[in-house]
Short mmCIF file of C-alpha atoms in Angstrom, two decimals:
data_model
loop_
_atom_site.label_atom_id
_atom_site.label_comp_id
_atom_site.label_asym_id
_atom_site.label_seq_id
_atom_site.Cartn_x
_atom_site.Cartn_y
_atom_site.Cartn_z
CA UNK J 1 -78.80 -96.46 125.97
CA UNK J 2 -75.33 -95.89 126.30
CA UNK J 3 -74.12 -98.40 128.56
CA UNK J 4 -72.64 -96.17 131.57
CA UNK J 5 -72.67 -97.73 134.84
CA UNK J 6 -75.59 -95.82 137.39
CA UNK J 7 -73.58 -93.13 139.39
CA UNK J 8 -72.50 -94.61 143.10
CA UNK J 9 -74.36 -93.30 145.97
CA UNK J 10 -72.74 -92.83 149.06
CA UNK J 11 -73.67 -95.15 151.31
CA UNK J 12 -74.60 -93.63 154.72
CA UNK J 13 -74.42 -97.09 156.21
CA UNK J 14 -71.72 -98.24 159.03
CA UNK J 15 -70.63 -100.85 156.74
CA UNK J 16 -69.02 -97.87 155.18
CA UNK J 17 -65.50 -97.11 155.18
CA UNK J 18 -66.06 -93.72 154.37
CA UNK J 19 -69.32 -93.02 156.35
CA UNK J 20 -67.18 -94.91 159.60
CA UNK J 21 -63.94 -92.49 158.65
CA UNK J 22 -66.14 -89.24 158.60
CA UNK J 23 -67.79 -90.40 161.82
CA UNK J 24 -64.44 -90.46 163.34
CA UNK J 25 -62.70 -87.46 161.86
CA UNK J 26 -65.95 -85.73 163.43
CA UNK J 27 -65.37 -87.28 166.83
CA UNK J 28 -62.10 -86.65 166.76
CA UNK J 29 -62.66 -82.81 165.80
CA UNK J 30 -65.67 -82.52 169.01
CA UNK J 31 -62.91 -84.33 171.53
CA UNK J 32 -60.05 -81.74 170.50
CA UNK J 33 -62.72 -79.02 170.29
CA UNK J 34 -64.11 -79.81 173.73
CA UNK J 35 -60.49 -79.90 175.34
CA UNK J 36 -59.42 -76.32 173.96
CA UNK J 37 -62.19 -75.33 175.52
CA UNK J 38 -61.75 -76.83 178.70
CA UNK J 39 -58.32 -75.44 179.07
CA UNK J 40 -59.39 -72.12 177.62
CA UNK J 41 -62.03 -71.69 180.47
CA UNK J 42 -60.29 -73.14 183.33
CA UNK J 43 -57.85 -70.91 182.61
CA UNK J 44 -59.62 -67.73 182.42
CA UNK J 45 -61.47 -68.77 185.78
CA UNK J 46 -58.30 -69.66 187.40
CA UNK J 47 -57.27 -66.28 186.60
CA UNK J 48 -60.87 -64.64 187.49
CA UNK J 49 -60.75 -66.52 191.04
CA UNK J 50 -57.34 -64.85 191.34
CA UNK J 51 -58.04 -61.08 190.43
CA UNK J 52 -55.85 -61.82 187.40
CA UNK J 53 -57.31 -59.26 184.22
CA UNK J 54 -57.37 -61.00 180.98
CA UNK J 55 -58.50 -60.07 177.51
CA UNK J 56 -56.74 -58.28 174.41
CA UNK J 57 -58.42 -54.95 175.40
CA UNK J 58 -54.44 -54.04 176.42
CA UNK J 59 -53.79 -53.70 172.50
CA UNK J 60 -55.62 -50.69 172.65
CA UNK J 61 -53.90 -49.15 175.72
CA UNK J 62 -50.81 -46.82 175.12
CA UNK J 63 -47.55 -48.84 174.98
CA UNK J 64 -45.63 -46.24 177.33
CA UNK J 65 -42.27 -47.47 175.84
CA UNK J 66 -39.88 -46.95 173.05
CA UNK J 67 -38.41 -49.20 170.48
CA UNK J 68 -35.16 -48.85 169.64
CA UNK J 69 -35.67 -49.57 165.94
CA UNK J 70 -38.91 -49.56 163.64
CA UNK J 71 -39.43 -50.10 159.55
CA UNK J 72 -42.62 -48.07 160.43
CA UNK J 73 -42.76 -44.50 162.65
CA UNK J 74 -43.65 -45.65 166.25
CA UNK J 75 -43.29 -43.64 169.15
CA UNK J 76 -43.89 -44.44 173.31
CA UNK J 77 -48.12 -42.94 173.04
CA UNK J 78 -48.82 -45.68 170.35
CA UNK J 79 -51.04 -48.20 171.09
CA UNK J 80 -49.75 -51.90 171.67
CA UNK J 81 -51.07 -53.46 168.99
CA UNK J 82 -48.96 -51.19 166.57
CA UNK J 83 -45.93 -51.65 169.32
CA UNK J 84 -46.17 -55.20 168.33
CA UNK J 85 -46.39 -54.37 164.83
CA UNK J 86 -43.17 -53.30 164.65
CA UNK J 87 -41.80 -56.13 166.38
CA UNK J 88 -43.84 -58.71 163.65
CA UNK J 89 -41.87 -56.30 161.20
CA UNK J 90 -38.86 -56.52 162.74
CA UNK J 91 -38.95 -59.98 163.18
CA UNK J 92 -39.80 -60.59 159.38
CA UNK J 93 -36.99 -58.40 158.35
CA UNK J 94 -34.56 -60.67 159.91
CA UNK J 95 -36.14 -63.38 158.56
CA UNK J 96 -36.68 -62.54 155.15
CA UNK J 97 -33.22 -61.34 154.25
CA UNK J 98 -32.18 -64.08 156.44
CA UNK J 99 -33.35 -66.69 154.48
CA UNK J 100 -32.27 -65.05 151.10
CA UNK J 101 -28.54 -64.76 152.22
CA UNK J 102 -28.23 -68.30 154.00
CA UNK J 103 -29.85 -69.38 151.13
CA UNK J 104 -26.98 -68.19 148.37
CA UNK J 105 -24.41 -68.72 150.46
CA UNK J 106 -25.24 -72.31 151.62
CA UNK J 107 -26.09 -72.90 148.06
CA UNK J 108 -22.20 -71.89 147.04
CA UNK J 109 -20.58 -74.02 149.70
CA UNK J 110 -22.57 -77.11 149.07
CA UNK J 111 -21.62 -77.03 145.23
CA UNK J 112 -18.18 -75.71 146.53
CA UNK J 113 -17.81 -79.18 148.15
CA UNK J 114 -17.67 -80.57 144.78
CA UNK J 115 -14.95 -78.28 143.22
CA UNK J 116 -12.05 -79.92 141.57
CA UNK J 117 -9.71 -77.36 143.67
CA UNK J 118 -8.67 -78.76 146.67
CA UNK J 119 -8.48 -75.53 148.60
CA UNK J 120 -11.68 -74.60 147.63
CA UNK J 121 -12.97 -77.92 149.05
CA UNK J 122 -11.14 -78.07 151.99
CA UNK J 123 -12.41 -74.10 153.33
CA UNK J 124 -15.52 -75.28 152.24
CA UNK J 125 -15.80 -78.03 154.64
CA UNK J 126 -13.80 -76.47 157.41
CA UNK J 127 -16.49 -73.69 157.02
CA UNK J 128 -19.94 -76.25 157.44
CA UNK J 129 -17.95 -78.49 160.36
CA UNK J 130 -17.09 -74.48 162.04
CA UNK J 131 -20.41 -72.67 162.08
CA UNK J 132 -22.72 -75.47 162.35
CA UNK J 133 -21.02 -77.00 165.70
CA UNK J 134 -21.31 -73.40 167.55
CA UNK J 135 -24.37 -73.00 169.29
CA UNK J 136 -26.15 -70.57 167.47
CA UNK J 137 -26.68 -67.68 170.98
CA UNK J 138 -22.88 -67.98 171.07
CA UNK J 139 -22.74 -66.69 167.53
CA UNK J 140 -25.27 -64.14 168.26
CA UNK J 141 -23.69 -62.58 171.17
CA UNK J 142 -19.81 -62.81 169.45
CA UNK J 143 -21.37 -61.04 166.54
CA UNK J 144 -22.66 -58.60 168.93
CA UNK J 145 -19.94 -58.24 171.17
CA UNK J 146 -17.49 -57.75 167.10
CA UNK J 147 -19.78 -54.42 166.56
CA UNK J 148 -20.12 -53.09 169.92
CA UNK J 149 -15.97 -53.40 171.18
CA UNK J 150 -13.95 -54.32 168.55
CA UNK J 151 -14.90 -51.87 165.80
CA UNK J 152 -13.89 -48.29 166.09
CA UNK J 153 -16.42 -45.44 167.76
CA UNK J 154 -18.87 -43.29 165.98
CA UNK J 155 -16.22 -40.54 165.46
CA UNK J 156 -13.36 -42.17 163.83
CA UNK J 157 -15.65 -44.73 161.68
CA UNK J 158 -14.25 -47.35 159.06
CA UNK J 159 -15.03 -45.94 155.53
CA UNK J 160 -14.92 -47.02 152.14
CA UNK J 161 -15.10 -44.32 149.40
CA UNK J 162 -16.39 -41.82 152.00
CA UNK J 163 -19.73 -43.22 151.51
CA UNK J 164 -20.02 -46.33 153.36
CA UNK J 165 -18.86 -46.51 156.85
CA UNK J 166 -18.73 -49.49 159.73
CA UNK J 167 -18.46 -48.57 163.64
CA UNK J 168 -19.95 -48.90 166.68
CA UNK J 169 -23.28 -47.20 165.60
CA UNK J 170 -23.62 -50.42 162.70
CA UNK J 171 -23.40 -49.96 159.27
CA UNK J 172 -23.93 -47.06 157.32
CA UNK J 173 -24.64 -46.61 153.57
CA UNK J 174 -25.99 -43.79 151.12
CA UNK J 175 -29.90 -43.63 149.61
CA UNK J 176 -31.50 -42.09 147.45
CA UNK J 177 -33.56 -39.17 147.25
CA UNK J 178 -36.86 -40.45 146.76
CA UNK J 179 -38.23 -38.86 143.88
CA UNK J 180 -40.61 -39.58 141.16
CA UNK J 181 -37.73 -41.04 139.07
CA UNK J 182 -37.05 -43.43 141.79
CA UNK J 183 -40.97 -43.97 141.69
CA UNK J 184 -40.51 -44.53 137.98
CA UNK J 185 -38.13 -46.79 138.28
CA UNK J 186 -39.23 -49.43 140.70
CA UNK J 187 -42.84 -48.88 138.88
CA UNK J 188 -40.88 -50.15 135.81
CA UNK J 189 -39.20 -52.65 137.45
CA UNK J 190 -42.26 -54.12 138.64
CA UNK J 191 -43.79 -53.83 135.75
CA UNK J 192 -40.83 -56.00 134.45
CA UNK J 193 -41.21 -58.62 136.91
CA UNK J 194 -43.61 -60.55 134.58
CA UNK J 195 -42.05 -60.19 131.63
CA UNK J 196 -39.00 -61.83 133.01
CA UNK J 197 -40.72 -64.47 134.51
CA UNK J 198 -42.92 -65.22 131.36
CA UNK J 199 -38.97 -64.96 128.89
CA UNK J 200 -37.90 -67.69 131.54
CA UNK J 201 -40.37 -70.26 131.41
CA UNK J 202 -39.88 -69.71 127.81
CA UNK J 203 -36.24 -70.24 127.93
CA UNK J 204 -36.89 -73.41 129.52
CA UNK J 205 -39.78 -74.47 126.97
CA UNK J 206 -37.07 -74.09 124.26
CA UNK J 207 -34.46 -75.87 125.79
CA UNK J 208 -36.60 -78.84 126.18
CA UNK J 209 -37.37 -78.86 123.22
CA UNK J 210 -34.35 -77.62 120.92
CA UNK J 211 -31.39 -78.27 123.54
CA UNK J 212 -30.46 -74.87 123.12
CA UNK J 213 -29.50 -73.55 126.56
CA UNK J 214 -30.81 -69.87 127.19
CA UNK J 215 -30.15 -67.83 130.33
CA UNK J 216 -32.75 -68.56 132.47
CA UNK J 217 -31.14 -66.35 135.46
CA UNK J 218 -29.08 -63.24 134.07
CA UNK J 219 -31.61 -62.29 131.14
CA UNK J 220 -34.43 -61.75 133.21
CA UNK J 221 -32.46 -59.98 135.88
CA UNK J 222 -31.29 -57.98 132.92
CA UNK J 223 -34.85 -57.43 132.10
CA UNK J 224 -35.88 -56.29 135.53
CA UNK J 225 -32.82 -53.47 135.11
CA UNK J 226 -34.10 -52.33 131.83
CA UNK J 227 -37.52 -51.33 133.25
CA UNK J 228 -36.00 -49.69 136.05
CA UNK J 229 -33.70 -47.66 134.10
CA UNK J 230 -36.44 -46.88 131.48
CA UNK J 231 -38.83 -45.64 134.42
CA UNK J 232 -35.43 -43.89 136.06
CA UNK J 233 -35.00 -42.01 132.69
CA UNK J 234 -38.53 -41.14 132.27
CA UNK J 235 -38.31 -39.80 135.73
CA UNK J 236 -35.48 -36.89 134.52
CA UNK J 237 -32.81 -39.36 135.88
CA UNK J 238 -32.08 -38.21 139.50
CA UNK J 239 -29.05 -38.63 140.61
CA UNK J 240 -29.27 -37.06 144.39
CA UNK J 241 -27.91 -39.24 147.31
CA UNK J 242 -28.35 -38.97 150.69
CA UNK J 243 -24.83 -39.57 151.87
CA UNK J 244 -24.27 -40.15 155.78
CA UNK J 245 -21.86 -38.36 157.72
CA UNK J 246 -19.94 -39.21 160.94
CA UNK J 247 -21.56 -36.71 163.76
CA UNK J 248 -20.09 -36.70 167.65
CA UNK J 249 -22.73 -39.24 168.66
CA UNK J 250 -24.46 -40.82 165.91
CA UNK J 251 -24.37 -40.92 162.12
CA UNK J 252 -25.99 -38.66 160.45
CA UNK J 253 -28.49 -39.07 157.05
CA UNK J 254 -28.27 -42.11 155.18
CA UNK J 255 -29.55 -45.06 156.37
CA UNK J 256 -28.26 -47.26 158.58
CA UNK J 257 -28.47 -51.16 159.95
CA UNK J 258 -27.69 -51.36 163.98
CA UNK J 259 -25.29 -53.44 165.37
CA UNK J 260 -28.40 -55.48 167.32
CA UNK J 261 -29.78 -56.29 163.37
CA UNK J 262 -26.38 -56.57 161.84
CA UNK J 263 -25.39 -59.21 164.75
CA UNK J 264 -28.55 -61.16 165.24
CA UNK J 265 -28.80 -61.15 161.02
CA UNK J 266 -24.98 -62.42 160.51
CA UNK J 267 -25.25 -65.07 163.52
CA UNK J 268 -28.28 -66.51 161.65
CA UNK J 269 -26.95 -66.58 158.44
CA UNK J 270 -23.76 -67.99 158.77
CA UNK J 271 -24.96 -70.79 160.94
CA UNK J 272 -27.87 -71.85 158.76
CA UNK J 273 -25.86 -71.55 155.88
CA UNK J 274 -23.91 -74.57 157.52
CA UNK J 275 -26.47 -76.91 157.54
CA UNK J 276 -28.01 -75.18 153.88
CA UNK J 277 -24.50 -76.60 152.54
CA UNK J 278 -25.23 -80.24 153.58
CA UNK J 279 -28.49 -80.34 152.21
CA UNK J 280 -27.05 -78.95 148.70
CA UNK J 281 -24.14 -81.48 149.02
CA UNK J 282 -26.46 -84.52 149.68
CA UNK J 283 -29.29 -83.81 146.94
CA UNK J 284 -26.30 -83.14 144.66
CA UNK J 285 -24.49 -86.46 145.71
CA UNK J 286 -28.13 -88.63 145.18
CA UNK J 287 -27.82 -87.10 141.73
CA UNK J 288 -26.27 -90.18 139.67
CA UNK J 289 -23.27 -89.86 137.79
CA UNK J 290 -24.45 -91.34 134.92
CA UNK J 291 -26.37 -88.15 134.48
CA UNK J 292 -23.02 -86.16 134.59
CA UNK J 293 -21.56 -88.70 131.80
CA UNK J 294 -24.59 -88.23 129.77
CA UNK J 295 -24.04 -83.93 130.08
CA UNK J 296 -20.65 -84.21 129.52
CA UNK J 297 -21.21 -86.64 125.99
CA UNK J 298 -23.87 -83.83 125.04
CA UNK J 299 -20.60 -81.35 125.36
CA UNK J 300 -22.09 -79.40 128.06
CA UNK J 301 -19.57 -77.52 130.21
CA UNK J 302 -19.20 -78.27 134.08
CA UNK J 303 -21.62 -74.90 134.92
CA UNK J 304 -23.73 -76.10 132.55
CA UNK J 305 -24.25 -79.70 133.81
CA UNK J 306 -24.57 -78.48 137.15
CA UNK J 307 -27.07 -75.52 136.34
CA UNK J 308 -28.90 -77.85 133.85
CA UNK J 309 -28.93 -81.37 134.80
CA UNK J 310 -27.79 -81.98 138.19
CA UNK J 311 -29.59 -78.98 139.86
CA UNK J 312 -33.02 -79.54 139.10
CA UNK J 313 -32.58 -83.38 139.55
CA UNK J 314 -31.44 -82.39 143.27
CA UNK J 315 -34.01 -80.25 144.13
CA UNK J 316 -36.59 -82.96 144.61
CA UNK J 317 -33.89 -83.93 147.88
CA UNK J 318 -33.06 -80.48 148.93
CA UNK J 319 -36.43 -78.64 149.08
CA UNK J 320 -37.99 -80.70 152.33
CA UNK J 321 -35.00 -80.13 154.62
CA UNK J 322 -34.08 -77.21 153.11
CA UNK J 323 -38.06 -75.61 154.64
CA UNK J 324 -36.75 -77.17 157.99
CA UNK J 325 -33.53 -74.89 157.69
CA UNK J 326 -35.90 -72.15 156.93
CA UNK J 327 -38.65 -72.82 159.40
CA UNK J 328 -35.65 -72.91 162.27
CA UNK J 329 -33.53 -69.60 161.02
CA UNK J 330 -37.24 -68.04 161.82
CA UNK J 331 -37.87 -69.54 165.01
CA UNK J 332 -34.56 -68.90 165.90
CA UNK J 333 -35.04 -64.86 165.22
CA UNK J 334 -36.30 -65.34 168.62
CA UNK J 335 -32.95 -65.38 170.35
CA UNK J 336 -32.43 -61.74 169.03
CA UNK J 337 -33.80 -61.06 172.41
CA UNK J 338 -30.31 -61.79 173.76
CA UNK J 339 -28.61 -58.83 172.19
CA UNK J 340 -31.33 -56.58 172.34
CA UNK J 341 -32.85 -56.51 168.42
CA UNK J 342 -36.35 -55.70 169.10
CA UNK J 343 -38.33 -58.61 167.58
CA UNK J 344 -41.83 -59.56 168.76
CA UNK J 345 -40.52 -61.62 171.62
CA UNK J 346 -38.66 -58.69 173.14
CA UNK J 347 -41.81 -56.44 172.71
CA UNK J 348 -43.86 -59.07 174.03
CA UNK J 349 -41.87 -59.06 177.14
CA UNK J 350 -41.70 -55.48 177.83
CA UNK J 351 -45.68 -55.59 176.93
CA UNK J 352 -45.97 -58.60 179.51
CA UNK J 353 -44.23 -56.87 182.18
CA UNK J 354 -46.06 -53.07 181.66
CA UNK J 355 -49.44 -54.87 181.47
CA UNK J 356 -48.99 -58.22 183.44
CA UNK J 357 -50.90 -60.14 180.44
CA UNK J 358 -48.79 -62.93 180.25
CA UNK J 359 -50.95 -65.64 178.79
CA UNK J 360 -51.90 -62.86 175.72
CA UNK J 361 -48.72 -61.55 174.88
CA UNK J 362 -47.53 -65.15 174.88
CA UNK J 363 -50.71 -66.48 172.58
CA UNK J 364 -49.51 -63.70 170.26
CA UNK J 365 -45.62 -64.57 169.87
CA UNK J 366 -47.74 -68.23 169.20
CA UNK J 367 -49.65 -66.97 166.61
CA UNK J 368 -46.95 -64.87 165.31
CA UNK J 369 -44.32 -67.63 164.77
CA UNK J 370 -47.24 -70.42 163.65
CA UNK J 371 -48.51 -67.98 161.19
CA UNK J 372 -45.40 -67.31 159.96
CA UNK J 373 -43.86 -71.24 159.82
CA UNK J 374 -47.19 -72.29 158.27
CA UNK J 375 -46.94 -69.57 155.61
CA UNK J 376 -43.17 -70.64 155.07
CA UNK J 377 -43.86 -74.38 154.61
CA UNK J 378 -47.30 -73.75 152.13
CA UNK J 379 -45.04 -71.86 149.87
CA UNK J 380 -42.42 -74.26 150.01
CA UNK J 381 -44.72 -77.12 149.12
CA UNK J 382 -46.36 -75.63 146.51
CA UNK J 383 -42.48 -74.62 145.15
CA UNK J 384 -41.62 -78.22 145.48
CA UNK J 385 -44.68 -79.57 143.94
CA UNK J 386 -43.51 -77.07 140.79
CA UNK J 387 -40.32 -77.92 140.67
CA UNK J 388 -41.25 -81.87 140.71
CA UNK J 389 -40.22 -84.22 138.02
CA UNK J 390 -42.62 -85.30 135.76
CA UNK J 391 -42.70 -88.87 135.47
CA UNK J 392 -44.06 -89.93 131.83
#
């Protein structure tokens, strides 16, 4: 006999709080359940009475239009569904590098807002109280307007180095020649990617427990670059570009970003970068400063103290609002519509009005931007869950 208590039994009794909350969670799902389903058939019978088609057979139809700009080929005898495609692509490319940028630079002007350099300071905060009080389509459309009138025309282009050049047509920059060495090389740069990650999280390991501050950022960045240049090397070291050249009409080779991307991309940026700044300056300011006093007595240098101590401290107070700045510079991709960037919601228009499926194309920009915002926040929790401090 060892003395364990029996095992509970669930008790499937009413006098049970959690046989009464089950109940309920089960009512509640029928009731919501039931009401989607109202509303899903009244509508399509409301639209049946009317001689209104309906259905996502349209997908499979020919879009009969062309896209201005695509990350994949895409021409007007496609089929929707790959028309809208592009748009999701589109859409995510904004996004993506969206958030990456707004995130650095928002990230710099919060901890610029604690500089001991008044200037620095002051352009700091001139900079947050600037972009963040401009409504956002105003940005959009100046940014738009800067490319489109202001810079010079396709054949007298800005240039830098003969290589990079800036007019009307966007911004355009030299490639590569893809190659196997450039196959090599980002095959060795992925290949990297682990490695890096596995020399950081041992970096850290050792600094908790010896103190001894490692480069947790530049060393495995510098890892990355070795196994790219090792694969680029393996691959006979290319070194063919693909250099653009200013034509009558349009730029030539290269590749290129639009004005539409450049100005929907830069209005974003800058304007969640704003509000990116306040978040950094408040979870740096809920740091306390005895934890700065404490660095400083260890002899750790101002970087130091704010990449090692006040930094990770703050990110328990920047990572919720900072996945609201995120979740709204992705909604607000949406308003690329204004200048013409073909994102899903311009697509889904021109879908809309070739095909008169209105409540479709608008269930898929639905899906489209929930999918996406959901996806956003999981990651975000699960980063903030990580990056957590243990309590002992």
């Amino acid at each position: 006999m060892t003395g364990r208590p029996p095992p509970r039994r669930r008790g499937w009794s009413w006098r049970s709080q959690a046989f009464r909350g089950l109940v309920y969670q089960v009512l509640a799902a029928a009731v919501i359940g039931l009401a989607l389903w109202f509303l899903a058939h009244n509508t399509v019978e409301n639209m049946r009475a009317r001689g209104i088609q309906s259905g996502f057979g349209f997908l499979l139809q020919p879009a009969g239009f062309d896209i201005g700009e695509s990350v994949i080929p895409y021409d007007a005898l496609e089929q929707n569904w790959k028309a809208f495609l592009v748009g999701v692509l589109n859409t995510l490319r904004v996004a993506v590098v969206g958030i990456v940028m707004a995130t650095l630079l928002g990230t710099l002007l919060g901890i610029g807002r604690f500089s001991r350099n008044a200037i620095v300071r002051g352009l700091c905060y001139g900079y947050v109280e600037l972009f963040r009080n401009i409504p956002v389509l105003l940005q959009l459309l100046v940014w738009y307007l800067f490319f489109t009138d202001v810079l010079p025309p396709i054949s007298e282009p800005l240039s830098v180095g003969g290589a990079f050049f800036l007019s009307k047509a966007g911004f355009s920059f030299p490639v590569p020649v893809w190659g196997l060495g450039q196959a090599l090389a980002a095959a060795g740069a992925a290949l990297c990617v682990p490695i890096a990650w596995a020399y950081r999280r041992w970096a850290i390991r050792q600094f908790e427990l010896t103190a001894k501050a490692r480069s947790t950022f530049w060393a495995p960045i510098a890892i990355v670059i070795a196994g790219s240049f090792a694969g680029w090397i393996a691959g006979g070291a290319p070194t063919a570009w693909n250099y653009p050249v200013a034509g009558a009409f349009t730029m030539e080779g290269g590749a290129s970003a639009t004005p539409e991307f450049l100005g929907v991309l830069l209005g974003l940026v800058l304007y969640t970068a704003a509000f990116i700044a306040e978040v950094v300056r408040a979870g740096i300011a809920s740091v306390a400063h005895g934890q700065v006093e404490a660095a400083g007595s260890l002899g750790l240098s101002r970087g130091q103290t704010m990449r090692l101590v006040i930094l990770p401290q703050a990110l328990r107070v920047i990572i919720p609002p900072m996945t609201s700045q995120y979740l709204n510079l992705t909604k607000n991709s949406s308003l690329a519509v204004a200048i013409g960037y073909p994102d899903v919601v311009s697509i889904a228009t021109t879908a809309l009005n070739n095909t008169g499926r209105a409540v479709e194309c608008i269930a898929i920009i639905m899906l489209v931007y929930l999918i996406t915002s959901l996806s956003t926040a999981g990651f975000m929790n699960w980063y903030n869950a990580r990056a957590a401090i243990k309590e002992r």
